[in-house]
mmCIF file of C-alpha atoms in Angstrom:
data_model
loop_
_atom_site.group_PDB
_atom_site.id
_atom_site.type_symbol
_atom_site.label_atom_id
_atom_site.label_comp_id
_atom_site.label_asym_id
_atom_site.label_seq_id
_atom_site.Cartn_x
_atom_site.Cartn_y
_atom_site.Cartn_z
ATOM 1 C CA UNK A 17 10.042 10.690 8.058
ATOM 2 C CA UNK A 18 10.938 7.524 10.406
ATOM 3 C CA UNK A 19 10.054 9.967 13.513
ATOM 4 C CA UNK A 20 6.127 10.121 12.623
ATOM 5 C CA UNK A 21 6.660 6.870 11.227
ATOM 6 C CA UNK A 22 7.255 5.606 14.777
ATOM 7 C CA UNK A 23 4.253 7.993 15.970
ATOM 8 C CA UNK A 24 3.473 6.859 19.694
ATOM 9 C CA UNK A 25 0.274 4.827 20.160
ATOM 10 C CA UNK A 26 -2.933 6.245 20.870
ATOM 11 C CA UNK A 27 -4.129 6.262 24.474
ATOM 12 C CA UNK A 28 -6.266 3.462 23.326
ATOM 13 C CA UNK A 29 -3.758 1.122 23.055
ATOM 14 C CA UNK A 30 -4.557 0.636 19.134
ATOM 15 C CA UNK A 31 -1.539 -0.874 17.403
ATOM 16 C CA UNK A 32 0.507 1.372 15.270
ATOM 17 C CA UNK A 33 3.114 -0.155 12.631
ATOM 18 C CA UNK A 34 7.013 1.286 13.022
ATOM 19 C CA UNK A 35 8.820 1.680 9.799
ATOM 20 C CA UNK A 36 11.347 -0.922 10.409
ATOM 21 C CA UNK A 37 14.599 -2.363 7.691
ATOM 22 C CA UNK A 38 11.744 -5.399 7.568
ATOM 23 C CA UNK A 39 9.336 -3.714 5.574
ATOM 24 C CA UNK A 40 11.700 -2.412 3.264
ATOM 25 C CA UNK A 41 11.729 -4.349 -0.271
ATOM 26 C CA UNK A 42 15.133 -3.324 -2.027
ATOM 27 C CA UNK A 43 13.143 -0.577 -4.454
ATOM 28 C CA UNK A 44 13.725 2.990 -3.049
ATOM 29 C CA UNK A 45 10.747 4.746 -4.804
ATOM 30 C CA UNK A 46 8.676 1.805 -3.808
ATOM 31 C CA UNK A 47 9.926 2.001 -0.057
ATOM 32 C CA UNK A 48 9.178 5.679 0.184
ATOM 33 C CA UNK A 49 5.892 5.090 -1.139
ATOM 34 C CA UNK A 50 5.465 2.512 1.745
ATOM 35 C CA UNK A 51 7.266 4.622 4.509
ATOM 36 C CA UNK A 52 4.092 7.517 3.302
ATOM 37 C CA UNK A 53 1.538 4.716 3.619
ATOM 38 C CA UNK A 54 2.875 3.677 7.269
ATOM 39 C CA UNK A 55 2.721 7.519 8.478
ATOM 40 C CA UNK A 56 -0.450 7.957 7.190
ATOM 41 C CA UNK A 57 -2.007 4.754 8.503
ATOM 42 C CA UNK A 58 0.131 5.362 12.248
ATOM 43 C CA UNK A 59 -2.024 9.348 12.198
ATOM 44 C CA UNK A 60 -5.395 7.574 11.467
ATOM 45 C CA UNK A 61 -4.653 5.724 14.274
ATOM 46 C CA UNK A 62 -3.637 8.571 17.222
ATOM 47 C CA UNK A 63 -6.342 10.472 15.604
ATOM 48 C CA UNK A 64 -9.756 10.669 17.652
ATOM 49 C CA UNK A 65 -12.674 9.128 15.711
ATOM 50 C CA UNK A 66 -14.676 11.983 15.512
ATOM 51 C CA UNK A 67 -11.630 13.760 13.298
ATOM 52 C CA UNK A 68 -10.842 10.475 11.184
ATOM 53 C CA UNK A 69 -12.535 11.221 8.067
ATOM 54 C CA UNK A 70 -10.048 14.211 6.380
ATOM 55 C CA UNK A 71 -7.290 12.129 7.266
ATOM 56 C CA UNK A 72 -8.377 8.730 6.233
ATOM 57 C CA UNK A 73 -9.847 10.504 2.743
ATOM 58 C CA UNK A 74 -6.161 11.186 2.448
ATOM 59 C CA UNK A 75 -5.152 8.142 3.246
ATOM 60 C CA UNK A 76 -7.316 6.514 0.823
ATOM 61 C CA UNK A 77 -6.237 8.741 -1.994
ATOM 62 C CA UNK A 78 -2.787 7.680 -1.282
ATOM 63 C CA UNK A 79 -3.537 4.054 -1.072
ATOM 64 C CA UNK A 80 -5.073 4.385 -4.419
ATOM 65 C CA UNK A 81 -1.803 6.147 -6.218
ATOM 66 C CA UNK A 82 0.247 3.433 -4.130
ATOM 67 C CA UNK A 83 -1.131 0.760 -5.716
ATOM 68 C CA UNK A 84 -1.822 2.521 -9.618
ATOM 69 C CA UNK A 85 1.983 3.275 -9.061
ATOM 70 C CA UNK A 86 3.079 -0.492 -8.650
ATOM 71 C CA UNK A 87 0.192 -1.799 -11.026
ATOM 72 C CA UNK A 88 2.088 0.847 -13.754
ATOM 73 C CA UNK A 89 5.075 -0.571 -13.071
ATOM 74 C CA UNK A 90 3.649 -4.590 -13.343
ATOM 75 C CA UNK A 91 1.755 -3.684 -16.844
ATOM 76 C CA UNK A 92 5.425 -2.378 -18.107
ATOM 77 C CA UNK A 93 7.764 -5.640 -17.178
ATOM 78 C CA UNK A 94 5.548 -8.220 -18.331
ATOM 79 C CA UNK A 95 2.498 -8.834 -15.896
ATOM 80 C CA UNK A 96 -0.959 -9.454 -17.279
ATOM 81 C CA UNK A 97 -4.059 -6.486 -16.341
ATOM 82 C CA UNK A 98 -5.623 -9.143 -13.973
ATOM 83 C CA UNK A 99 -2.215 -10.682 -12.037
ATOM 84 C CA UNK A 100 -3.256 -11.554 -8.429
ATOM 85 C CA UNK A 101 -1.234 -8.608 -7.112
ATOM 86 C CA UNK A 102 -2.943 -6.336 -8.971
ATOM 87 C CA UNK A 103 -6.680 -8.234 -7.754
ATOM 88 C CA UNK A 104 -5.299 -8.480 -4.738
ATOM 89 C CA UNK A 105 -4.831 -3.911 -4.529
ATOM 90 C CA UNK A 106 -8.390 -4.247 -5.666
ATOM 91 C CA UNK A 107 -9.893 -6.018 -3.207
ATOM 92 C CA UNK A 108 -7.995 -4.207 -0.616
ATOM 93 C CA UNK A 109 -9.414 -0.764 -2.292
ATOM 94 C CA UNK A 110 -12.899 -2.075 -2.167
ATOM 95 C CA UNK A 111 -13.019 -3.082 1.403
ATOM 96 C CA UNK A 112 -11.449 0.625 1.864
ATOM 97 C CA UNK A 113 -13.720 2.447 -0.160
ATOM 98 C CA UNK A 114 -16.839 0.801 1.091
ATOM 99 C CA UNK A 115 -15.493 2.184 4.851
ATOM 100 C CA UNK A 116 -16.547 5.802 4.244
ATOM 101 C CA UNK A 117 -20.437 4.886 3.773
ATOM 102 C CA UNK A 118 -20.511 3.122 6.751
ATOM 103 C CA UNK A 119 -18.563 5.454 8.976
ATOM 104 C CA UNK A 120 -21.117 8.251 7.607
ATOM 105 C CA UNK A 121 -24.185 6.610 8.534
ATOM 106 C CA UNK A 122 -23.471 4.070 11.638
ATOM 107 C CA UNK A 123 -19.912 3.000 12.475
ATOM 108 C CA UNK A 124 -17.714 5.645 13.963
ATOM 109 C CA UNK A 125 -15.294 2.863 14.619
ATOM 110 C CA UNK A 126 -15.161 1.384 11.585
ATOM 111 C CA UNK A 127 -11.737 3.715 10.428
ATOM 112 C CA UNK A 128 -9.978 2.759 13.750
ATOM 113 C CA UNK A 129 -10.947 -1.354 13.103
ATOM 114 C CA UNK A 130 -10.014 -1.175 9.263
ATOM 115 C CA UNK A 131 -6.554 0.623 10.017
ATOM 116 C CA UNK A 132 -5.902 -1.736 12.550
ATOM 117 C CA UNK A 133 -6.650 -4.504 10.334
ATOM 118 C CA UNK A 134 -4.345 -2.813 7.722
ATOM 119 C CA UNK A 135 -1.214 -2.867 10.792
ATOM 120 C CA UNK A 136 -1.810 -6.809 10.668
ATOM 121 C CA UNK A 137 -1.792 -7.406 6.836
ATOM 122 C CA UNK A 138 0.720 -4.303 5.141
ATOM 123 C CA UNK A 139 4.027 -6.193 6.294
ATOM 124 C CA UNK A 140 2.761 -9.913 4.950
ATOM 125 C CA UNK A 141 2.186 -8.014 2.038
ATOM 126 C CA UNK A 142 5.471 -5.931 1.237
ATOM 127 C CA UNK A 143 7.396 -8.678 2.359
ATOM 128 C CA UNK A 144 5.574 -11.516 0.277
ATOM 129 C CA UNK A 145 4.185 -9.498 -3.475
ATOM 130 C CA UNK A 146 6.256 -6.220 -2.656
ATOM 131 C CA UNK A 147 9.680 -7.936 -2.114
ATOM 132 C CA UNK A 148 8.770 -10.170 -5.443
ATOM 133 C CA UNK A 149 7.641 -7.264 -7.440
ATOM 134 C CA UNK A 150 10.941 -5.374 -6.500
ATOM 135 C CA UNK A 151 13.253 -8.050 -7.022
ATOM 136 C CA UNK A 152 11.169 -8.658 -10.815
ATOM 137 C CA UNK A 153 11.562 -4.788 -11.447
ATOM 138 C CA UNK A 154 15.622 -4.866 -10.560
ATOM 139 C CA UNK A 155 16.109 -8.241 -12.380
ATOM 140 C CA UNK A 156 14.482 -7.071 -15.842
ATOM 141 C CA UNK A 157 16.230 -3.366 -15.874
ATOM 142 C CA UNK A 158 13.381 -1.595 -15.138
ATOM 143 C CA UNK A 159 14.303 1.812 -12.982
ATOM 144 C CA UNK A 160 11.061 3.005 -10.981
ATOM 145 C CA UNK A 161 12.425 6.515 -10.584
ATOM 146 C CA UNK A 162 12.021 7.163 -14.380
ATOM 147 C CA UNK A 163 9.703 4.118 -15.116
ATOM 148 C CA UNK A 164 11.794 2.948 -18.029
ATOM 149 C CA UNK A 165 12.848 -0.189 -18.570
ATOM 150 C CA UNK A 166 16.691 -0.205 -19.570
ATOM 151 C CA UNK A 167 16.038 -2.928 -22.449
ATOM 152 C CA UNK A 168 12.798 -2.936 -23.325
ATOM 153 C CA UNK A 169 13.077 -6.020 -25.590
ATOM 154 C CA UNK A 170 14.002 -7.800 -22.538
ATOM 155 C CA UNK A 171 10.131 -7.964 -21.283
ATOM 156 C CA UNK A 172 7.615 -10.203 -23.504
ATOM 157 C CA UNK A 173 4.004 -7.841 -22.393
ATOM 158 C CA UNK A 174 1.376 -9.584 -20.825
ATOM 159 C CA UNK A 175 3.049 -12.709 -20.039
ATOM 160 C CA UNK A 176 3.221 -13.042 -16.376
ATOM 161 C CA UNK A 177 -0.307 -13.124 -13.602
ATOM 162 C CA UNK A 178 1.748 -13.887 -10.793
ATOM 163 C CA UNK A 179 1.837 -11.932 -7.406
ATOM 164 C CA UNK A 180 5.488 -10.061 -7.701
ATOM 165 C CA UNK A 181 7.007 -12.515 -9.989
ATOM 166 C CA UNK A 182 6.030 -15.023 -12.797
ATOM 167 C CA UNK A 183 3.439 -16.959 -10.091
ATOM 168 C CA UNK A 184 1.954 -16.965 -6.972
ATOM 169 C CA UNK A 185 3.165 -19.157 -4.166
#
């Protein structure tokens, strides 16, 4: 997967985001997930705008597992239904759902500008609430593969809002 990862840019120049040992955050299933979301985002990208709208309904869909994955995964070691993380996938899935409308009715460039966007803030993001969250998930026992927690007397529910670990910083 690293080859399309590292897909070359569009003749546009538009950035495209390499899957690089940075954006990994020490949780395999959760850096395959991410390694998916790069290629995906990197196609939108070297994809003319007039053929964006399969891929980036795709792209969406996968965004929206992405997140339910880790928000599954947050619910079962301890975070509250409303951490910041969690708001935080929300708001992100908002501004990406509200992109379709638009690019239907007057902004063929609006696919290109939001995937662009997402280039600048996906490594902030796995490095700052993804790292956290994985290093929460391997510190209470909690295997992502199976999504079981090894003891699960060792997580009190509902007890944490923070973004990948007990608060935001």
């Amino acid at each position: 997967m690293d080859q399309a990862a590292n897909a070359p840019s569009s003749p546009s120049a538009s950035p495209n985001l390499n899957w690089t040992p940075q954006l990994e955050t020490g949780d395999a299933r959760m850096d395959h997930t991410h390694e998916e979301f790069v290629v995906k985002l990197n196609q939108l990208l070297v994809t003319p705008q007039d053929q964006q709208l399969p891929l980036y309904r795709e792209f969406l869909d996968h965004t929206i597992e992405h997140f339910a994955q880790e928000e599954r995964w947050m619910l079962a070691t301890g975070f509250s239904e409303d951490n910041c993380h969690a708001s935080h996938h929300a708001t992100i899935l908002e501004t990406m759902r509200a992109v379709i409308p638009h690019f239907e009715s007057e902004d063929p460039e609006i696919i290109t500008r939001l995937a662009e966007a997402l280039v600048e803030w996906f490594p902030q993001h796995a490095a700052s609430m993804d790292a956290g969250l994985a290093l929460h998930l391997k510190a209470v026992g909690f295997d992502s593969q199976t999504e079981t927690l090894a003891d699960p007397a060792a997580v009190r529910p509902a007890s944490m809002s923070g973004c990948g670990s007990v608060t935001c910083s």
